[in-house]
GROMACS .gro file of C-alpha atoms in nm:
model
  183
    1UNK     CA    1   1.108  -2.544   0.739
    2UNK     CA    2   1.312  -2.226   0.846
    3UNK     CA    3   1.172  -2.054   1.145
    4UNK     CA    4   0.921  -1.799   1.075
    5UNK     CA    5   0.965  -1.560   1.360
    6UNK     CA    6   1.299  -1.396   1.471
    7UNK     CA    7   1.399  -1.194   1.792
    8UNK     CA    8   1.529  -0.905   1.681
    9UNK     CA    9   1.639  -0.703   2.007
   10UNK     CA   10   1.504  -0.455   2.221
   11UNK     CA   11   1.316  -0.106   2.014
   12UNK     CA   12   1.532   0.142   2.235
   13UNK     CA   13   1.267   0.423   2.182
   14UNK     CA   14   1.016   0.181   2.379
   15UNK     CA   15   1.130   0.070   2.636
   16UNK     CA   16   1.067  -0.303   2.750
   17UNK     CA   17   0.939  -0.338   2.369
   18UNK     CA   18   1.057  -0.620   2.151
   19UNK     CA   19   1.096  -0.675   1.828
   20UNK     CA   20   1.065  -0.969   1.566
   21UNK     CA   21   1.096  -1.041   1.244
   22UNK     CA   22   0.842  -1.220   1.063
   23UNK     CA   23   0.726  -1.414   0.721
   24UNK     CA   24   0.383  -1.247   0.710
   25UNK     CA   25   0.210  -1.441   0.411
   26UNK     CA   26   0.353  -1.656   0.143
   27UNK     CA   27   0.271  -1.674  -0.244
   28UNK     CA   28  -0.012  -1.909  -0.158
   29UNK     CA   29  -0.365  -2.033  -0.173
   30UNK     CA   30  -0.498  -2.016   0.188
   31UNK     CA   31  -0.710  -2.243   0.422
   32UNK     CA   32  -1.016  -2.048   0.377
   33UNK     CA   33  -0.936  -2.067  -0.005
   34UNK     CA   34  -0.787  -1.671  -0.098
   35UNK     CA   35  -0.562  -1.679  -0.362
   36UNK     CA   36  -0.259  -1.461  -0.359
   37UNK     CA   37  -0.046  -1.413  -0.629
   38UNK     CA   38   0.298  -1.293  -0.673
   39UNK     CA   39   0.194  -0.956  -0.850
   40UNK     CA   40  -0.103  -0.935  -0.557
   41UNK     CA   41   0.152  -0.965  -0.283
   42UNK     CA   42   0.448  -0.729  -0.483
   43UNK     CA   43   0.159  -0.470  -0.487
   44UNK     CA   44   0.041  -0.467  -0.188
   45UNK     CA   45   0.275  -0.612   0.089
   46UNK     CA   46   0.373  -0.228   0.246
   47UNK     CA   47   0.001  -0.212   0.326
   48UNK     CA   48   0.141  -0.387   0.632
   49UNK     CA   49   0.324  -0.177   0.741
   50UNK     CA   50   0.245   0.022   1.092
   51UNK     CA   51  -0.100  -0.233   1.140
   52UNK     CA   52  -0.226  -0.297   1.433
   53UNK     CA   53  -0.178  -0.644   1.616
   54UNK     CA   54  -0.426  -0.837   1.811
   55UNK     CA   55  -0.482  -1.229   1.899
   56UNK     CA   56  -0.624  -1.513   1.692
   57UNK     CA   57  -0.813  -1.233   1.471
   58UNK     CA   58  -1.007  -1.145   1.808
   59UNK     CA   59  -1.108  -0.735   1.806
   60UNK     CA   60  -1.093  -0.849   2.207
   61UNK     CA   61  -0.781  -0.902   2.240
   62UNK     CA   62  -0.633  -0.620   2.057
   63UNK     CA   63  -0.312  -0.516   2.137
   64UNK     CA   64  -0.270  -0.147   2.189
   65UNK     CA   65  -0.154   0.047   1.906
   66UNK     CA   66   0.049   0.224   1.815
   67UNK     CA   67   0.271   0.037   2.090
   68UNK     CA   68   0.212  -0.285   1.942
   69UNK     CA   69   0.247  -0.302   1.557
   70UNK     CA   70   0.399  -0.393   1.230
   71UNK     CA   71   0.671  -0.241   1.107
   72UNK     CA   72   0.810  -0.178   0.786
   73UNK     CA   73   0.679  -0.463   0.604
   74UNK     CA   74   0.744  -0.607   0.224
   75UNK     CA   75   0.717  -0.865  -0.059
   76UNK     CA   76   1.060  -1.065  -0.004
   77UNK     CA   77   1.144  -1.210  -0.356
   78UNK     CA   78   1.395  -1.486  -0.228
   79UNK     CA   79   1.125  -1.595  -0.007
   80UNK     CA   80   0.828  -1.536  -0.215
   81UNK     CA   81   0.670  -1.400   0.119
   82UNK     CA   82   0.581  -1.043   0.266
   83UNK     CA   83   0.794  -0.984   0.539
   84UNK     CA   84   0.891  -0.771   0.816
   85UNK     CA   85   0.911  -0.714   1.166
   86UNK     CA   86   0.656  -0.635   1.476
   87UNK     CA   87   0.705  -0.469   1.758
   88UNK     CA   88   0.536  -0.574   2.080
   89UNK     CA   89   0.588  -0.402   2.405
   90UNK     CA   90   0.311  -0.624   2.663
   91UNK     CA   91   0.543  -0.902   2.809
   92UNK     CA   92   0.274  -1.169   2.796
   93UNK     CA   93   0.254  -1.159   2.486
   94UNK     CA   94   0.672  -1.157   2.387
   95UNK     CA   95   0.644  -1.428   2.673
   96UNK     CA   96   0.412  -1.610   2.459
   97UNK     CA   97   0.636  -1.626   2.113
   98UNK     CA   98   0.971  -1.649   2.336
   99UNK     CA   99   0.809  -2.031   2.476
  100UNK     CA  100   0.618  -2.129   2.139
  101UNK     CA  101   0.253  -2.026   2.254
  102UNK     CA  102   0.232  -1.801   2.007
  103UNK     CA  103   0.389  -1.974   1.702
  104UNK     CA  104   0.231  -1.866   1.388
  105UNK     CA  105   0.085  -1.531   1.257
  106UNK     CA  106  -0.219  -1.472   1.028
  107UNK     CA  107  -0.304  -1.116   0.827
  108UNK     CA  108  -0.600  -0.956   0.789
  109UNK     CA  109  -0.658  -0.812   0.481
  110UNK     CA  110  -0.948  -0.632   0.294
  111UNK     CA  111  -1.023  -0.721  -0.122
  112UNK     CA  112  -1.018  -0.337  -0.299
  113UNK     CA  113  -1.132  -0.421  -0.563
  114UNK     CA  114  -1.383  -0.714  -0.488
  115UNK     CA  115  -1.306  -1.058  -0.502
  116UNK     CA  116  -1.489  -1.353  -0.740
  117UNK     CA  117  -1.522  -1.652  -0.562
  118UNK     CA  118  -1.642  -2.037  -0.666
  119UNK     CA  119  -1.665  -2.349  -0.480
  120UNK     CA  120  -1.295  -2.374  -0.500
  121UNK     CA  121  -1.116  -2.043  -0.407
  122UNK     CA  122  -1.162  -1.685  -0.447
  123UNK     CA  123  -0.977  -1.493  -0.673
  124UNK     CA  124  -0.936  -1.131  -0.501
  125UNK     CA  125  -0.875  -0.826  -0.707
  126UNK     CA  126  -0.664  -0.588  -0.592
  127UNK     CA  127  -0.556  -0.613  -0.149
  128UNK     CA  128  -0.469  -0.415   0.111
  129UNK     CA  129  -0.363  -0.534   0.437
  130UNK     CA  130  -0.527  -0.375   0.761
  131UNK     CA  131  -0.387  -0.576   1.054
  132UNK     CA  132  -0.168  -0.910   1.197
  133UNK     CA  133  -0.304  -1.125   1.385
  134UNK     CA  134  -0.071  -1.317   1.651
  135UNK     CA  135  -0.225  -1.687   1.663
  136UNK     CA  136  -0.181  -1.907   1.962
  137UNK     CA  137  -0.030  -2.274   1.871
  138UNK     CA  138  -0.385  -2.413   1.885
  139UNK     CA  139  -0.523  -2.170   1.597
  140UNK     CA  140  -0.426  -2.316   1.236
  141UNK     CA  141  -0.292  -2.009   1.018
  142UNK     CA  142  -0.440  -1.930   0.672
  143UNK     CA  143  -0.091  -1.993   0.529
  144UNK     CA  144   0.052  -2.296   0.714
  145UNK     CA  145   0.404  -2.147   0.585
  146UNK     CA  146   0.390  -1.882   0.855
  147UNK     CA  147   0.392  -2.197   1.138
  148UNK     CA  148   0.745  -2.093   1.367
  149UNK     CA  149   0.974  -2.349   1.405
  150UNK     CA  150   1.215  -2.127   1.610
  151UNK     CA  151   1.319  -2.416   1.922
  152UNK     CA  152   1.250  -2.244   2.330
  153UNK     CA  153   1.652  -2.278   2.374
  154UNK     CA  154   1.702  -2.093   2.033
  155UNK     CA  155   1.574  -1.818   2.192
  156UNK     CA  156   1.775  -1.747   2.498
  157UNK     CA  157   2.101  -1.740   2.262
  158UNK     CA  158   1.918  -1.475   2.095
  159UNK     CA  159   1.855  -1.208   2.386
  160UNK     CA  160   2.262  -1.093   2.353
  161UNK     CA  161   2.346  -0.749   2.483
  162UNK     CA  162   2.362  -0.573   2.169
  163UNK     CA  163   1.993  -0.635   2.119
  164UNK     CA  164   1.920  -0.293   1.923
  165UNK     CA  165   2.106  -0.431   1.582
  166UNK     CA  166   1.840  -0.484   1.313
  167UNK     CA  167   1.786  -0.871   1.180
  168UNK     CA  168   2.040  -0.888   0.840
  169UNK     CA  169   2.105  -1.229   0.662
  170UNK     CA  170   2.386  -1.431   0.751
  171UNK     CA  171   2.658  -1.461   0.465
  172UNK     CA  172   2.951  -1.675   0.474
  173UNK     CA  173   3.174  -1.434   0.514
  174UNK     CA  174   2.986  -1.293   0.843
  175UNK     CA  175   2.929  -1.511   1.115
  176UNK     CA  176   2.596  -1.388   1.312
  177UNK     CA  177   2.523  -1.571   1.639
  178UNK     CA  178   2.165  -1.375   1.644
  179UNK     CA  179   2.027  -1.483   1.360
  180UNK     CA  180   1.873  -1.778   1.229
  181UNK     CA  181   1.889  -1.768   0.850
  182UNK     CA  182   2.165  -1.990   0.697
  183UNK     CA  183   2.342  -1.856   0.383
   0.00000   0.00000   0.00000
């Protein structure tokens, strides 16, 4: 499994702020049984985009916004995912992904349209997306696709002085020594 969250570099218009790219949500049925199609997720992945973060789906823990939050986010068809990147600007919490406390993400998401549900999953009808939740390694995701597999010494390669370059996929023909996607 590829990892799931990427540093990104430093957001020079917020200072101390970090940013990451993430696999928000795959083409998947989830733990607590939502179904979400292709055409669901092509439709409505930019809902993402600008959310609000918090921790382990906790309104407590919150992170403040508009600081802390999604960025442009979208369905990736390669990866059959909605993806993006965050930004997060409380050093805790980039603490917390940089060492693998924080290794998976969950979104929170609102059926427009209603949802039908049996004993075995629930089909949702139409979905917009209203927030992403950072889990701690001890919180099981909805989608266990989102789990990061991105190694504590991985990381420290990554922080490279040029840190304000946004995340593009490796090719053969370009060598990248910040990113982790292989061609």
């Amino acid at each position: 499994m590829e990892a799931r969250f990427e540093y990104c570099g430093e957001d020079i218009d917020s200072p101390n702020a970090k940013i990451w790219k993430v696999e928000a949500l795959h083409v998947t049925t989830t733990r607590n049984r939502r179904k979400f199609t292709k055409a669901a997720l092509e439709v409505s992945a930019r809902s993402l985009s600008f959310s609000p973060l918090n921790i382990n789906h906790d309104s407590g823990r919150a992170l403040k916004y508009p600081e802390n939050a999604t960025r442009a986010m979208h369905f990736n068809p390669n990866k059959m995912a909605v993806d993006g990147t965050f930004r997060v600007t409380d050093p805790t919490i980039n603490a917390m992904i940089e060492t693998g406390r924080i290794n998976s993400v969950s979104i929170e998401q609102i059926p427009t349209l209603g949802e039908k549900c049996n004993e075995i999953l629930c089909e949702q009808h139409g979905v917009a997306f209203i927030g992403l939740a950072l889990l701690e390694s001890d919180v099981s995701p909805g989608d266990p696709g989102t789990i990061n597999m991105i190694k504590k010494e991985s990381i420290s390669a990554l922080f490279i002085e040029d840190a304000q370059r946004e995340c593009v996929e490796c090719t053969d023909e370009m060598k990248c020594v910040s990113c982790q996607h292989k061609a």
